[in-house]
mmCIF file of C-alpha atoms in Angstrom:
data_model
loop_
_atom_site.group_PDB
_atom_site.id
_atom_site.type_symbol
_atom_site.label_atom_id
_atom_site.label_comp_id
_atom_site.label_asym_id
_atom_site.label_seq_id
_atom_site.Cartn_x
_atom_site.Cartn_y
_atom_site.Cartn_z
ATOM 1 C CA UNK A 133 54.779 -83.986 -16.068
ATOM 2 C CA UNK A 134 53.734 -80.411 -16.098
ATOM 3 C CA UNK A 135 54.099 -78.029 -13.250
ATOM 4 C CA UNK A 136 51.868 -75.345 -12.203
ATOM 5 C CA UNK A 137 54.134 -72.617 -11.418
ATOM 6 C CA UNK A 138 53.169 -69.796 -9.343
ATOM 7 C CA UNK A 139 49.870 -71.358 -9.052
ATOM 8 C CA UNK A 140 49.093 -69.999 -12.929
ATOM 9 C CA UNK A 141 47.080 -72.648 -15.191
ATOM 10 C CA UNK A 142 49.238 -74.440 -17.245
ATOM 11 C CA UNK A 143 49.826 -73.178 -21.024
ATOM 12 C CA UNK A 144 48.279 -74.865 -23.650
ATOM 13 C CA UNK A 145 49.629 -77.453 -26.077
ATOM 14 C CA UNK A 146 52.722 -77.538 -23.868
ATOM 15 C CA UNK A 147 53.103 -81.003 -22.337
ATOM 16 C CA UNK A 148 54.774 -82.690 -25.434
ATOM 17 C CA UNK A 149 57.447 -79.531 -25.503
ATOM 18 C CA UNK A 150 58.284 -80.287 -21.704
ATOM 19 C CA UNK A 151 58.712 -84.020 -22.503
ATOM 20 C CA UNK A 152 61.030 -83.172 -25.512
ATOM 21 C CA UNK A 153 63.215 -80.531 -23.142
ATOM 22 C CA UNK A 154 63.181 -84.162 -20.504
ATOM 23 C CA UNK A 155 64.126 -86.093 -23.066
ATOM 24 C CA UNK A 156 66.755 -83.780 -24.614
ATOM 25 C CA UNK A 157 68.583 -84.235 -20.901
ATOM 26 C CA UNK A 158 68.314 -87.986 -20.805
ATOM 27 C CA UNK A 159 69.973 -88.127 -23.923
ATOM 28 C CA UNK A 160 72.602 -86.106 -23.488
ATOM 29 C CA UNK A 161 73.404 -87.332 -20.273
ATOM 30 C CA UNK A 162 73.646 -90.920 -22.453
ATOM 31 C CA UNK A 163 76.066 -89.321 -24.991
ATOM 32 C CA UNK A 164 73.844 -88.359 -27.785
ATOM 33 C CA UNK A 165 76.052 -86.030 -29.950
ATOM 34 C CA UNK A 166 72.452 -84.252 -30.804
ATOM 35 C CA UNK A 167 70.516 -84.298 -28.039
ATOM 36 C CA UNK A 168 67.763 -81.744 -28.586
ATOM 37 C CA UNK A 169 67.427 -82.405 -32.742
ATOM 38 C CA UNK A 170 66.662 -85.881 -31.820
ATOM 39 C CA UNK A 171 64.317 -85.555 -29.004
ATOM 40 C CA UNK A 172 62.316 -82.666 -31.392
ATOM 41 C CA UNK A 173 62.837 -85.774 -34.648
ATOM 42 C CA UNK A 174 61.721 -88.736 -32.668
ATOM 43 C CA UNK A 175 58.376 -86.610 -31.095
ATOM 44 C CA UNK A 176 57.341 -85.443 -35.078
ATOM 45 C CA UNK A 177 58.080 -88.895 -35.870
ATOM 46 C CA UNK A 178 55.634 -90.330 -33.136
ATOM 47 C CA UNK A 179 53.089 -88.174 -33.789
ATOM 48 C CA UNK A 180 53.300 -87.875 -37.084
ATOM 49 C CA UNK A 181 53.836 -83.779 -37.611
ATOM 50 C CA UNK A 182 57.101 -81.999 -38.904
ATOM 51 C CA UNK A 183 59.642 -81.183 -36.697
ATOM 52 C CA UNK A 184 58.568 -77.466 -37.144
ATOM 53 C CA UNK A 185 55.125 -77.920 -36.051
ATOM 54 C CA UNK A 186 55.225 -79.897 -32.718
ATOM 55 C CA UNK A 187 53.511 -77.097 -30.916
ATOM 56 C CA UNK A 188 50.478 -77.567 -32.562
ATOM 57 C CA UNK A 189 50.282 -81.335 -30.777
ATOM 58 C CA UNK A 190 47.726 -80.862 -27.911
ATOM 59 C CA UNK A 191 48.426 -81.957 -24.720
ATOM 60 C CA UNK A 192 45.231 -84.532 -25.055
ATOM 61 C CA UNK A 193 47.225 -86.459 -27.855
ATOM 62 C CA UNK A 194 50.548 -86.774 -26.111
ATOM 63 C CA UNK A 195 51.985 -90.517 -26.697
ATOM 64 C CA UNK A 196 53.097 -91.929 -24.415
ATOM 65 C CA UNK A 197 55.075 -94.241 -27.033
ATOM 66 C CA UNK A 198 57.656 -91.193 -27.368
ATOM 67 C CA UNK A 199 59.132 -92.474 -24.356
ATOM 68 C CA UNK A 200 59.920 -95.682 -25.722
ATOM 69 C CA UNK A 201 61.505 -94.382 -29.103
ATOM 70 C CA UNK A 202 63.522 -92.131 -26.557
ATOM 71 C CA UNK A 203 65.059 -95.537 -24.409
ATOM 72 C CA UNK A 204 66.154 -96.427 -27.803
ATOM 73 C CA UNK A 205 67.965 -93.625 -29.125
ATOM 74 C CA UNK A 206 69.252 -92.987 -24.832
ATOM 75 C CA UNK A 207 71.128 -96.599 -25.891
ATOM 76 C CA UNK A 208 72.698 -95.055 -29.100
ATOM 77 C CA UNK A 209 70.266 -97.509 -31.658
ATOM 78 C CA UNK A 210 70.539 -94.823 -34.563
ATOM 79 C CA UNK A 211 68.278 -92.406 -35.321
ATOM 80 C CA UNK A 212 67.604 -93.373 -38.434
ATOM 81 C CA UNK A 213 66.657 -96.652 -37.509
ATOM 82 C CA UNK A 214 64.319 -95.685 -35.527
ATOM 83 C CA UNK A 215 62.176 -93.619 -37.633
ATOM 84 C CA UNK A 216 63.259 -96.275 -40.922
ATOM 85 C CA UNK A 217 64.214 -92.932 -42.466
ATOM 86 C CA UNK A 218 67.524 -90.833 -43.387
ATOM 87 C CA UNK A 219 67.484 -87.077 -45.061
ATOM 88 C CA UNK A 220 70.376 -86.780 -47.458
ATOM 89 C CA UNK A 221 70.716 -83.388 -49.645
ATOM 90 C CA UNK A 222 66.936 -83.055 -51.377
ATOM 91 C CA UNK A 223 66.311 -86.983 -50.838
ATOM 92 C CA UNK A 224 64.419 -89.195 -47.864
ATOM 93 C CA UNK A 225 65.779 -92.602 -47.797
ATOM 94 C CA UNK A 226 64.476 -95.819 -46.495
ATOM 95 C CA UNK A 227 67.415 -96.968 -43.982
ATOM 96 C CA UNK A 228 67.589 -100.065 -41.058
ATOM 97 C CA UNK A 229 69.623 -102.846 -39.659
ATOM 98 C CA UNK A 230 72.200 -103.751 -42.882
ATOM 99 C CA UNK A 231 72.794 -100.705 -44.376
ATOM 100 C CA UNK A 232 75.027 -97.873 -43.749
ATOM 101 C CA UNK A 233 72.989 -94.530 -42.680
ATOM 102 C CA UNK A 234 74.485 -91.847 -45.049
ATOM 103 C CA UNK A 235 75.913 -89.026 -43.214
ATOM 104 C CA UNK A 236 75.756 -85.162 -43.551
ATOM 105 C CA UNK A 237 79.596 -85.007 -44.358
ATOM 106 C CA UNK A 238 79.171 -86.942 -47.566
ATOM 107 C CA UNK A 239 76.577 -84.553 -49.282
ATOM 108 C CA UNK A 240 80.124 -82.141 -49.509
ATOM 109 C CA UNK A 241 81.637 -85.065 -51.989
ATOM 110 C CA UNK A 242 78.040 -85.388 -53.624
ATOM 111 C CA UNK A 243 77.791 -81.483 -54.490
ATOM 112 C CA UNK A 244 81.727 -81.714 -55.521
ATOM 113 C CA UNK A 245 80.990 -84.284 -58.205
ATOM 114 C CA UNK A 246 77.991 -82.922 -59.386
ATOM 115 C CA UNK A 247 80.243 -79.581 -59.927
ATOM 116 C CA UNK A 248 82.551 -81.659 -61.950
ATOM 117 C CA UNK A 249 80.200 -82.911 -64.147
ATOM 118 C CA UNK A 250 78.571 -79.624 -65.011
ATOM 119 C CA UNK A 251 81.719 -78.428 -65.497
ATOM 120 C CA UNK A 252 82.506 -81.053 -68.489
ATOM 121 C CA UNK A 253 81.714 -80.691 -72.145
ATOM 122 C CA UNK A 254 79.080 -83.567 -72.038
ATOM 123 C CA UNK A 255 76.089 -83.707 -72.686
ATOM 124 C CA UNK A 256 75.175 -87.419 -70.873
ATOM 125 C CA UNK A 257 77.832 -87.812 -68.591
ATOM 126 C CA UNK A 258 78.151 -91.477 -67.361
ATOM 127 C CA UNK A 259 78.841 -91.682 -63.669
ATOM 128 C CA UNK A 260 80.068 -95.143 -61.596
ATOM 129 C CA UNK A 261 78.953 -95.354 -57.580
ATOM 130 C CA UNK A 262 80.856 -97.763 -55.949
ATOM 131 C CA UNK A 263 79.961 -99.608 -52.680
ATOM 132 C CA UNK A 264 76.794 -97.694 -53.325
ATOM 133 C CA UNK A 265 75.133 -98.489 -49.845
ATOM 134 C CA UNK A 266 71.807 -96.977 -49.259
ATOM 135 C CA UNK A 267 71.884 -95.181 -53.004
ATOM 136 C CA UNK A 268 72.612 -92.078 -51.496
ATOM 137 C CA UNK A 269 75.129 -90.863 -53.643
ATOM 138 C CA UNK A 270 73.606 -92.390 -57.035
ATOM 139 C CA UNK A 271 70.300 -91.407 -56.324
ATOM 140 C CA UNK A 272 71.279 -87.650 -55.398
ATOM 141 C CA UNK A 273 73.659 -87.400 -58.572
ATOM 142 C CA UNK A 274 71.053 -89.240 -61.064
ATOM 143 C CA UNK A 275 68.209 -86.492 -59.050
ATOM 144 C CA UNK A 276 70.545 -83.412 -59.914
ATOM 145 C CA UNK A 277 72.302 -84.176 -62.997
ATOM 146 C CA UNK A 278 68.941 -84.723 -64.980
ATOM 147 C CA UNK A 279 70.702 -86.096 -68.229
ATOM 148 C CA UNK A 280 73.676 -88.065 -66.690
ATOM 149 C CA UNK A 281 73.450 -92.340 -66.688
ATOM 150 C CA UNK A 282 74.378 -93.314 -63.191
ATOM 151 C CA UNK A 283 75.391 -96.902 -62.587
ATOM 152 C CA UNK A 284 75.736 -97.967 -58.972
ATOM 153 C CA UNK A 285 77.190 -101.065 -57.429
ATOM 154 C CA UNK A 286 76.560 -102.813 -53.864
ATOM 155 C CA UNK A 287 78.319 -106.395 -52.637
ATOM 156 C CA UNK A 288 75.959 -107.146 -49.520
ATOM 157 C CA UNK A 289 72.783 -108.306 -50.132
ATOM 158 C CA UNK A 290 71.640 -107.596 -46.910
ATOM 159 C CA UNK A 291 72.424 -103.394 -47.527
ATOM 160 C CA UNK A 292 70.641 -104.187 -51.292
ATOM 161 C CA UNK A 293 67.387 -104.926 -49.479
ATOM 162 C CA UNK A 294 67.386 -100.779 -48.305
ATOM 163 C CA UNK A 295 69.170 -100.231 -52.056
ATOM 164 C CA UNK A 296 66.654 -101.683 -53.867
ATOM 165 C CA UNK A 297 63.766 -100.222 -52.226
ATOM 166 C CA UNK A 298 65.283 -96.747 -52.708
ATOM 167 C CA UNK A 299 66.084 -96.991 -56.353
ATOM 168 C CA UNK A 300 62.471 -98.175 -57.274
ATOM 169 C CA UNK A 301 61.525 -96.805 -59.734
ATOM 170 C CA UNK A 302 64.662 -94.831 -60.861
ATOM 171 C CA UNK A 303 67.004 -94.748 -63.559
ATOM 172 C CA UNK A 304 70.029 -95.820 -61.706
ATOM 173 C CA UNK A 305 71.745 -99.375 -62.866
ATOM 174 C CA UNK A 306 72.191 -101.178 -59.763
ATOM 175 C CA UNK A 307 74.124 -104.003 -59.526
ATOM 176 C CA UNK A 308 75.310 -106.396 -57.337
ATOM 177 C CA UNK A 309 78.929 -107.322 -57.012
ATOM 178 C CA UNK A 310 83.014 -106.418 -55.784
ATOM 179 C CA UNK A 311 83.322 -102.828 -56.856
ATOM 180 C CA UNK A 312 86.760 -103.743 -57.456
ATOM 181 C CA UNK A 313 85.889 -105.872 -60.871
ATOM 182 C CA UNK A 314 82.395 -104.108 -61.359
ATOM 183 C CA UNK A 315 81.468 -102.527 -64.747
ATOM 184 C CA UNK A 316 83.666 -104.269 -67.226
ATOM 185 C CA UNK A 317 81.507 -103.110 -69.856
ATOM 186 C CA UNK A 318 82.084 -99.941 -69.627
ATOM 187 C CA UNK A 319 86.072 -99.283 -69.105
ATOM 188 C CA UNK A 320 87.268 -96.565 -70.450
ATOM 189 C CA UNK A 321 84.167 -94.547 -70.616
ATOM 190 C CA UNK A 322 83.299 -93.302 -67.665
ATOM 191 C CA UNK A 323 83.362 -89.633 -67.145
ATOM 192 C CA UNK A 324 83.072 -89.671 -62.792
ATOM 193 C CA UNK A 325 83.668 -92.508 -60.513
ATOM 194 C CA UNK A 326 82.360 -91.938 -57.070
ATOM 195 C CA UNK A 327 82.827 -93.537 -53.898
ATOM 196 C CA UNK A 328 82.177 -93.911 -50.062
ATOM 197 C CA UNK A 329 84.116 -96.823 -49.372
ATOM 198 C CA UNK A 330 84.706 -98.246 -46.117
ATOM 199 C CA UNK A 331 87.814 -96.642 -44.634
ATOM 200 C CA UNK A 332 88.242 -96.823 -40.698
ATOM 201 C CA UNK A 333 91.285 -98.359 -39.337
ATOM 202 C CA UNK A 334 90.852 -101.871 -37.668
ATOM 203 C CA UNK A 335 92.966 -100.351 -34.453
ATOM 204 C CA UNK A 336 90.562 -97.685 -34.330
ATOM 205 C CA UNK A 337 87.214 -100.110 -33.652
ATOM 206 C CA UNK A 338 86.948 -98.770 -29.824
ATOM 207 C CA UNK A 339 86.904 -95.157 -30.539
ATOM 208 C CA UNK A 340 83.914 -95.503 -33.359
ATOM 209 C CA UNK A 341 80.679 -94.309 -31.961
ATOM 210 C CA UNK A 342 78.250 -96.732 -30.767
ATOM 211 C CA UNK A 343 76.138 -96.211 -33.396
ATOM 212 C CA UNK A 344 78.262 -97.132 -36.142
ATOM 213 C CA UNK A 345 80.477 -99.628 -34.500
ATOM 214 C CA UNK A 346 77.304 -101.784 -33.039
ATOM 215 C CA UNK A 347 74.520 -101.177 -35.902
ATOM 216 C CA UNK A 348 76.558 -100.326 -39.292
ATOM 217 C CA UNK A 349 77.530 -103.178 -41.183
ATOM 218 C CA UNK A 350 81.624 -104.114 -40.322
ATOM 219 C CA UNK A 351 81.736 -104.375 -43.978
ATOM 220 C CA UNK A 352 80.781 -100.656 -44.448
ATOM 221 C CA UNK A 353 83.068 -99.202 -41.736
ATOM 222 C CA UNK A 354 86.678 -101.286 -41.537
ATOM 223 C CA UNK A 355 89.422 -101.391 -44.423
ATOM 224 C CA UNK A 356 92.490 -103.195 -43.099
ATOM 225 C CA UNK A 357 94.782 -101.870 -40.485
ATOM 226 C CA UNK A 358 95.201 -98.362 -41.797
ATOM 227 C CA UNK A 359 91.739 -98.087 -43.547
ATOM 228 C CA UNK A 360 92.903 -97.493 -46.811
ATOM 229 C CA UNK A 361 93.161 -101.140 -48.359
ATOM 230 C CA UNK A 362 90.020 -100.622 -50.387
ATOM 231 C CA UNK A 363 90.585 -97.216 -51.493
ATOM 232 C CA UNK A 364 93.986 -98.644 -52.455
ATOM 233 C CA UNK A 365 92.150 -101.389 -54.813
ATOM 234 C CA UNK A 366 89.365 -98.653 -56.070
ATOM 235 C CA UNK A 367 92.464 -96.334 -57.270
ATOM 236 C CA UNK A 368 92.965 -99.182 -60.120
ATOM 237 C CA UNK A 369 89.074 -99.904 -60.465
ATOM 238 C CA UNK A 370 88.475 -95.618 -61.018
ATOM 239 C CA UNK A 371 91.861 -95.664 -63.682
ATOM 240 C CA UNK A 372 90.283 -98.643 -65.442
ATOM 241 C CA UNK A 373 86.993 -97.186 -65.887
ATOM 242 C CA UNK A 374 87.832 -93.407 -66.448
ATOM 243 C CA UNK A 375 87.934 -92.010 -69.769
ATOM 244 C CA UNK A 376 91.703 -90.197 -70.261
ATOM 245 C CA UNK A 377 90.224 -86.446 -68.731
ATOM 246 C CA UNK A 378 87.596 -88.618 -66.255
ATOM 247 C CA UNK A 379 87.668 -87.798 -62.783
ATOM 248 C CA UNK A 380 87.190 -89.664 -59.166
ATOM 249 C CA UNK A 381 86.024 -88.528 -56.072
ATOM 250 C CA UNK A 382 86.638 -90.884 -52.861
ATOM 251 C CA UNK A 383 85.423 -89.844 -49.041
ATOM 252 C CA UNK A 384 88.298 -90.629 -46.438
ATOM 253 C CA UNK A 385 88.274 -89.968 -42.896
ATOM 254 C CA UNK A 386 89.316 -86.338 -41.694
ATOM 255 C CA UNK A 387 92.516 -88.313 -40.612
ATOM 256 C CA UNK A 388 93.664 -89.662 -44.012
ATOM 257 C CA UNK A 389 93.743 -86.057 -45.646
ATOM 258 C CA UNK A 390 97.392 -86.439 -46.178
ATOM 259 C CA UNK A 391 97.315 -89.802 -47.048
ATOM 260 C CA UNK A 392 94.811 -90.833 -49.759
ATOM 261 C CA UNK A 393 95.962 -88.140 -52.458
ATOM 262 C CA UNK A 394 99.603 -89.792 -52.395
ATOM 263 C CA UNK A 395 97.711 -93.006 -53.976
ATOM 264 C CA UNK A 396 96.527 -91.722 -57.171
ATOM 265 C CA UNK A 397 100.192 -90.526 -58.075
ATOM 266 C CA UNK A 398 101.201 -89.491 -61.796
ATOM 267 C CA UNK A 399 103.378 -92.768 -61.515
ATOM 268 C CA UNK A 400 99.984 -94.512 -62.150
ATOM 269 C CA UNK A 401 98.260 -92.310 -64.463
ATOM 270 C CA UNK A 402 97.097 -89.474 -62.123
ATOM 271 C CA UNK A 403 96.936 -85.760 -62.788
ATOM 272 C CA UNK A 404 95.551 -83.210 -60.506
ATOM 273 C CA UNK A 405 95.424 -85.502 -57.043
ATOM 274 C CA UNK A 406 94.318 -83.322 -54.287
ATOM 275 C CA UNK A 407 92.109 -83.360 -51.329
ATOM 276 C CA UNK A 408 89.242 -81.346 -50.596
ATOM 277 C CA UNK A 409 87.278 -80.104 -46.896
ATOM 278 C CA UNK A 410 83.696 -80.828 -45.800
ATOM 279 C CA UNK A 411 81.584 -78.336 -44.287
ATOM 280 C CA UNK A 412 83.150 -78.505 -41.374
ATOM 281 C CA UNK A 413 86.458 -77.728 -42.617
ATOM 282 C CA UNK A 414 88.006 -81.178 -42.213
ATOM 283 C CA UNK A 415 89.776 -82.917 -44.752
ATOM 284 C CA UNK A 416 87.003 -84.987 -46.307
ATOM 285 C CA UNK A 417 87.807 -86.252 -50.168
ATOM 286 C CA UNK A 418 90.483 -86.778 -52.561
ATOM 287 C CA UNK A 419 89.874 -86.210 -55.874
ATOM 288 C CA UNK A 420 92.263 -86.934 -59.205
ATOM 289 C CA UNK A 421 91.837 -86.647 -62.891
ATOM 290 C CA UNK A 422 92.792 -89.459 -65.295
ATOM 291 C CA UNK A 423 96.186 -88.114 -67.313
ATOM 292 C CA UNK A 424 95.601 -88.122 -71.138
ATOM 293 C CA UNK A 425 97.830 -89.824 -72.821
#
């Protein structure tokens, strides 16, 4: 409600900025690592403005519905599934119950690759995303490297529902399968293998945020007791699709920096294995380079 302070008349257009500066304190009182960014998301969403112009709602056209969007988010449902939406480098994807919600840290591995690329004598690169997900990573790389052929792969069908809607109308080869046997047809010609596999420790299930651990898909999140058993597999899937001079990129958790750059060892073709920070200067990604021969 609004108060009347001092006996002045209330300011205009103000009611929906007191409910967000409410709301911000319910939810971080629940635990909301963002508190005020997703009181300010969920009142454009309701009403339908960008975040940036929520003063202009006028008191007269405050709904009420922002309170129930805010019960949601106070009981960790995602933000993204509330709004059915995710922002991930220049793209807005459709997101919900079945699909992993991209995250911020991953956009460091997507503007990695695309340097790589670039950085290669060719003029079409062909690029592999495995366990594609949303599309994030395929769609962003196919968005910013305007003459590359990106071929992306997903196993659940319930996280190609959100995949599919994404990638209508793109140029992106999506596929459905085990990115561990995916893309026969094109081994030995790939120039960059991608991938955000799932890679959080089984032991570690009661420290993941409520978010993830009760609305991501288990399939998305948990890789065996150390998380690494898929990355493990994707190091042969990456060798057997690379071009000699191809590289990979693979997203770990800022725990496994040490780790996942031992498994692409010169022993099994590697050159070059090293891992790389995100923004937030946490280890992040490993990347290699297939050895020539």
């Amino acid at each position: 409600m609004q108060q009347n302070i001092g006996g002045r008349p209330p300011s205009p257009r103000s009611l929906l900025l007191a409910e967000v500066a409410q709301a911000t304190q319910r939810l971080a009182a629940a635990g909301v690592p963002s508190p005020r960014n997703d009181a300010e998301e969920l009142a454009a969403f309701v009403h339908g403005v960008k975040r940036g112009t929520l003063h202009t709602v006028k008191d007269i056209d405050f709904d009420a519905r922002y309170w129930e969007v805010i019960a949601r988010r106070e009981a960790r449902e995602p933000l993204q599934h509330i709004t059915g939406r995710a922002f991930f480098r220049y793209l807005e994807l459709q997101v919900g119950p079945g699909v992993f919600v991209p995250r911020p840290e991953t956009e460091s591995v997507v503007g990695w690759a695309i340097d790589a690329v670039r950085a290669m004598d060719v003029v079409e690169p062909l690029i592999v995303d495995l366990c594609t997900g949303s599309g994030a990573i395929a769609l962003a790389l196919a968005q910013e490297v305007p003459r590359s052929r990106v071929h992306a792969v997903e196993l659940s069908e319930d996280a190609l529902a959100w995949t599919r809607k994404n990638m209508e109308g793109s140029r992106v080869d999506l596929r459905q399968g085990n990115a561990l046997d995916a893309f026969p047809d094109l081994d030995g010609q790939v120039d960059l293998v991608v991938a955000n596999p799932p890679y959080i420790p089984l032991t570690e299930w009661e420290y993941v945020a409520p978010e993830a651990r009760d609305h991501d898909p288990e399939l998305a999140l948990f890789s065996g007791e150390d998380g690494l058993d898929l990355i493990r597999g994707l190091e042969r899937t990456a060798h057997r699709l690379l071009r000699p001079g191809g590289v990979v990129v693979v997203e770990h958790a800022d725990t496994q920096g040490g780790q996942v750059p031992w498994i692409f060892t010169e022993e099994r073709g590697w050159a070059d294995a090293a891992d790389h920070p995100d923004l937030n200067n946490r280890p992040r990604f490993a990347t290699a380079r297939r050895a020539t021969p």
